[in-house]
Amino acid sequence: MAKRYARKYPSSVLMVLLVAFCLCLSPARLSADPAGAPRPDGNQPGNVITSPAPLAATQGEPDIHDIRPPVQVGTNPLVYYAVAGGLLAALMMAVLVWWWRRRSRNQKVATVETSVYEHAHEEALRLLADLEQDDNLSPVLYYFRLSALLRLYLKRRYGINAPEMTTEELLPVLAKQHLSTEVYGDIKTFFRFADEVKFAKRPCEGSCMKDDLSMVRRVIDTTMPEEPGNGGEE
């Protein structure tokens, strides 16, 4: 009879057998047990269905794995090293600044003492003696030093900023210092000749250089105050 029924309804029989086979093999019985029995996944009827246990846990392996490297807790020691290095560098810089300022202050004190205890004409005569002993100078360098020496003397003697002025700026100011006509003429002639030697490379002989040095010494001897320390000295 079954064979006859199968021959008559082959598709229906196959469909019924396929559905029955699927119902028997389903582990969760379509996620519900009509009898209310516990389900294979451990959930009771009416409860929220939870996910099944991981496969690794069922095989005896740990189910927790690190996904990031360990994070260090606390402050990195490199921070302390960096702070210590910065403080040491700042300390060294402070020491260098202190040493430099103290050295500069000592140099200023020495310069002030020289200015106070060495009068303008004394300093000028000393520099003239040093220049006179130096025989290896070219005319350009010689007149640079000689004109700078005389300008320094005029600054200390009359209180004018002669070293920072050009010759054309200095002469009108110097004319107001009540110099004799002869002294003013010598200074004017010397500065203009010295400028030609320094900047235009005007040739000059050794005898001319010595004559100009003697003229500068004469100007200093003539214009120095009768009582050292008076006048326009700094």
Short mmCIF file of C-alpha atoms in Angstrom, two decimals:
data_model
loop_
_atom_site.label_atom_id
_atom_site.label_comp_id
_atom_site.label_asym_id
_atom_site.label_seq_id
_atom_site.Cartn_x
_atom_site.Cartn_y
_atom_site.Cartn_z
CA MET A 1 0.00 0.00 0.00
CA ALA A 2 2.86 2.31 0.83
CA LYS A 3 4.51 1.48 -2.43
CA ARG A 4 1.29 2.13 -4.20
CA TYR A 5 0.87 5.42 -2.38
CA ALA A 6 4.44 6.37 -3.16
CA ARG A 7 3.94 5.67 -6.79
CA LYS A 8 0.77 7.73 -6.79
CA TYR A 9 2.13 10.66 -4.76
CA PRO A 10 5.93 10.58 -5.09
CA SER A 11 6.50 14.31 -4.43
CA SER A 12 4.35 14.46 -1.32
CA VAL A 13 6.04 11.49 0.24
CA LEU A 14 9.46 12.91 -0.35
CA MET A 15 8.42 16.27 1.12
CA VAL A 16 7.02 14.65 4.30
CA LEU A 17 10.13 12.54 4.79
CA LEU A 18 12.39 15.59 4.32
CA VAL A 19 10.47 17.66 6.91
CA ALA A 20 10.52 14.81 9.43
CA PHE A 21 14.22 14.35 8.93
CA CYS A 22 14.91 18.05 9.55
CA LEU A 23 12.81 18.05 12.74
CA CYS A 24 14.70 15.07 14.12
CA LEU A 25 18.16 16.54 13.43
CA SER A 26 17.46 20.13 14.71
CA PRO A 27 19.48 20.65 18.00
CA ALA A 28 17.14 23.28 19.32
CA ARG A 29 13.90 21.85 17.94
CA LEU A 30 13.30 25.15 16.14
CA SER A 31 14.36 27.03 19.38
CA ALA A 32 11.24 25.93 21.27
CA ASP A 33 10.12 22.77 23.07
CA PRO A 34 6.38 22.41 23.11
CA ALA A 35 6.58 20.24 26.20
CA GLY A 36 8.45 22.90 28.17
CA ALA A 37 11.57 20.74 28.60
CA PRO A 38 14.94 22.43 28.97
CA ARG A 39 16.55 23.33 25.74
CA PRO A 40 19.97 22.04 24.73
CA ASP A 41 21.45 25.56 24.96
CA GLY A 42 20.60 25.81 28.70
CA ASN A 43 17.75 28.34 28.31
CA GLN A 44 14.41 27.76 29.90
CA PRO A 45 11.24 28.35 28.02
CA GLY A 46 10.17 31.97 28.26
CA ASN A 47 13.65 33.22 29.11
CA VAL A 48 15.85 35.38 26.92
CA ILE A 49 17.97 33.21 24.69
CA THR A 50 21.63 33.60 25.48
CA SER A 51 24.53 32.96 23.20
CA PRO A 52 26.11 29.54 23.41
CA ALA A 53 29.42 29.16 25.20
CA PRO A 54 32.50 29.85 23.07
CA LEU A 55 33.98 26.90 21.35
CA ALA A 56 37.39 27.53 22.97
CA ALA A 57 35.90 27.22 26.48
CA THR A 58 34.32 23.88 25.64
CA GLN A 59 37.70 22.58 24.52
CA GLY A 60 39.52 23.52 27.78
CA GLU A 61 41.30 26.62 26.38
CA PRO A 62 41.11 30.10 27.99
CA ASP A 63 38.33 32.21 26.60
CA ILE A 64 40.10 35.56 27.38
CA HIS A 65 42.84 36.80 25.06
CA ASP A 66 44.90 40.04 25.18
CA ILE A 67 44.11 42.31 22.31
CA ARG A 68 46.60 45.06 23.35
CA PRO A 69 50.08 45.01 24.93
CA PRO A 70 50.25 45.65 28.69
CA VAL A 71 49.87 49.31 29.66
CA GLN A 72 52.42 50.69 32.12
CA VAL A 73 50.90 52.08 35.30
CA GLY A 74 52.50 55.17 36.87
CA THR A 75 54.98 57.77 35.55
CA ASN A 76 57.61 56.91 32.98
CA PRO A 77 61.11 57.25 34.51
CA LEU A 78 62.26 59.06 31.36
CA VAL A 79 60.17 62.02 32.48
CA TYR A 80 62.31 62.42 35.61
CA TYR A 81 65.50 62.18 33.54
CA ALA A 82 64.26 64.84 31.14
CA VAL A 83 63.32 67.19 33.99
CA ALA A 84 66.68 66.67 35.70
CA GLY A 85 68.51 67.34 32.44
CA GLY A 86 66.56 70.54 31.86
CA LEU A 87 67.28 71.79 35.39
CA LEU A 88 70.97 71.01 35.00
CA ALA A 89 71.13 72.86 31.67
CA ALA A 90 69.35 75.87 33.19
CA LEU A 91 71.78 75.88 36.12
CA MET A 92 74.78 75.78 33.81
CA MET A 93 73.35 78.64 31.75
CA ALA A 94 72.77 80.71 34.88
CA VAL A 95 76.36 80.13 35.99
CA LEU A 96 77.70 81.18 32.59
CA VAL A 97 75.58 84.34 32.58
CA TRP A 98 76.73 85.20 36.12
CA TRP A 99 80.37 84.65 35.18
CA TRP A 100 80.06 86.74 32.02
CA ARG A 101 78.36 89.64 33.81
CA ARG A 102 80.92 89.58 36.59
CA ARG A 103 83.77 89.58 34.05
CA SER A 104 82.19 92.50 32.17
CA ARG A 105 81.69 94.39 35.43
CA ASN A 106 85.34 93.90 36.39
CA GLN A 107 86.46 95.18 33.00
CA LYS A 108 84.25 98.26 33.37
CA VAL A 109 85.63 98.90 36.85
CA ALA A 110 89.18 98.66 35.52
CA THR A 111 88.34 101.08 32.70
CA VAL A 112 86.76 103.54 35.13
CA GLU A 113 89.77 103.35 37.43
CA THR A 114 92.08 104.03 34.50
CA SER A 115 89.98 107.01 33.46
CA VAL A 116 89.92 108.39 36.98
CA TYR A 117 93.57 107.97 37.87
CA GLU A 118 95.06 108.60 34.43
CA HIS A 119 94.32 112.04 33.07
CA ALA A 120 93.53 112.71 29.42
CA HIS A 121 96.96 114.12 28.51
CA GLU A 122 98.73 111.31 30.43
CA GLU A 123 96.83 108.67 28.53
CA ALA A 124 97.43 110.43 25.20
CA LEU A 125 101.17 110.78 25.81
CA ARG A 126 101.42 107.13 26.83
CA LEU A 127 99.65 106.03 23.64
CA LEU A 128 101.89 108.31 21.60
CA ALA A 129 104.97 106.68 23.10
CA ASP A 130 103.62 103.21 22.24
CA LEU A 131 102.87 104.31 18.68
CA GLU A 132 106.30 105.87 18.26
CA GLN A 133 108.00 102.59 19.19
CA ASP A 134 106.03 100.61 16.59
CA ASP A 135 108.02 100.96 13.35
CA ASN A 136 106.29 98.22 11.35
CA LEU A 137 102.99 99.98 10.67
CA SER A 138 101.79 100.90 7.21
CA PRO A 139 100.86 104.57 6.66
CA VAL A 140 97.15 103.71 6.61
CA LEU A 141 97.23 101.89 9.95
CA TYR A 142 99.57 104.48 11.42
CA TYR A 143 97.21 107.37 10.69
CA PHE A 144 94.21 105.34 11.87
CA ARG A 145 95.85 104.95 15.27
CA LEU A 146 97.22 108.50 15.45
CA SER A 147 93.92 110.17 14.52
CA ALA A 148 91.98 107.88 16.90
CA LEU A 149 94.42 108.83 19.67
CA LEU A 150 93.87 112.53 19.12
CA ARG A 151 90.08 112.10 18.92
CA LEU A 152 90.09 110.23 22.23
CA TYR A 153 92.10 113.03 23.83
CA LEU A 154 89.67 115.66 22.53
CA LYS A 155 86.74 113.66 23.90
CA ARG A 156 88.21 113.43 27.39
CA ARG A 157 89.61 116.94 27.41
CA TYR A 158 86.61 118.85 26.04
CA GLY A 159 83.73 116.40 26.54
CA ILE A 160 82.80 116.11 22.85
CA ASN A 161 82.09 112.82 21.12
CA ALA A 162 84.98 113.19 18.70
CA PRO A 163 85.53 109.45 18.03
CA GLU A 164 81.98 109.12 16.64
CA MET A 165 82.13 112.22 14.40
CA THR A 166 83.46 112.69 10.92
CA THR A 167 86.06 115.37 10.32
CA GLU A 168 83.47 117.73 8.84
CA GLU A 169 81.24 117.24 11.88
CA LEU A 170 84.06 117.62 14.38
CA LEU A 171 85.70 120.80 13.12
CA PRO A 172 82.70 123.15 13.71
CA VAL A 173 82.26 121.75 17.22
CA LEU A 174 85.98 122.05 17.90
CA ALA A 175 85.97 125.69 16.78
CA LYS A 176 83.71 126.53 19.73
CA GLN A 177 86.21 125.28 22.33
CA HIS A 178 88.24 128.56 22.47
CA LEU A 179 91.36 127.04 20.94
CA SER A 180 94.11 129.23 19.65
CA THR A 181 94.20 129.82 15.91
CA GLU A 182 97.46 127.95 15.58
CA VAL A 183 96.23 124.86 17.46
CA TYR A 184 92.93 124.78 15.61
CA GLY A 185 94.73 125.11 12.26
CA ASP A 186 97.12 122.26 13.11
CA ILE A 187 94.25 119.97 14.14
CA LYS A 188 92.25 120.83 11.02
CA THR A 189 95.20 120.22 8.68
CA PHE A 190 96.11 116.96 10.41
CA PHE A 191 92.62 115.43 10.32
CA ARG A 192 92.09 116.21 6.65
CA PHE A 193 95.49 114.84 5.68
CA ALA A 194 94.90 111.72 7.81
CA ASP A 195 91.56 111.13 6.07
CA GLU A 196 93.25 111.25 2.68
CA VAL A 197 95.84 108.70 3.78
CA LYS A 198 93.28 106.39 5.43
CA PHE A 199 90.57 106.44 2.78
CA ALA A 200 92.27 107.61 -0.44
CA LYS A 201 95.62 105.86 0.20
CA ARG A 202 97.56 109.11 -0.26
CA PRO A 203 101.28 108.31 -0.22
CA CYS A 204 103.40 109.75 2.58
CA GLU A 205 106.95 109.34 3.76
CA GLY A 206 108.29 108.33 7.14
CA SER A 207 109.44 111.85 7.91
CA CYS A 208 105.90 113.15 7.35
CA MET A 209 104.54 110.58 9.76
CA LYS A 210 107.03 111.60 12.45
CA ASP A 211 106.23 115.28 11.92
CA ASP A 212 102.52 114.62 12.42
CA LEU A 213 103.23 112.67 15.59
CA SER A 214 105.25 115.58 16.93
CA MET A 215 102.44 117.96 16.00
CA VAL A 216 99.89 115.85 17.93
CA ARG A 217 102.18 115.83 20.95
CA ARG A 218 102.50 119.61 20.73
CA VAL A 219 98.71 120.00 20.57
CA ILE A 220 98.35 117.86 23.68
CA ASP A 221 101.02 119.78 25.59
CA THR A 222 99.43 123.08 24.61
CA THR A 223 95.84 122.24 25.43
CA MET A 224 96.23 120.22 28.62
CA PRO A 225 94.86 121.97 31.71
CA GLU A 226 97.23 123.67 34.11
CA GLU A 227 95.76 121.66 36.97
CA PRO A 228 95.20 118.06 35.94
CA GLY A 229 91.65 116.94 36.52
CA ASN A 230 90.04 120.27 35.58
CA GLY A 231 88.46 121.12 32.29
CA GLY A 232 86.16 118.80 30.35
CA GLU A 233 87.81 115.50 31.34
CA GLU A 234 85.47 112.64 32.12
#
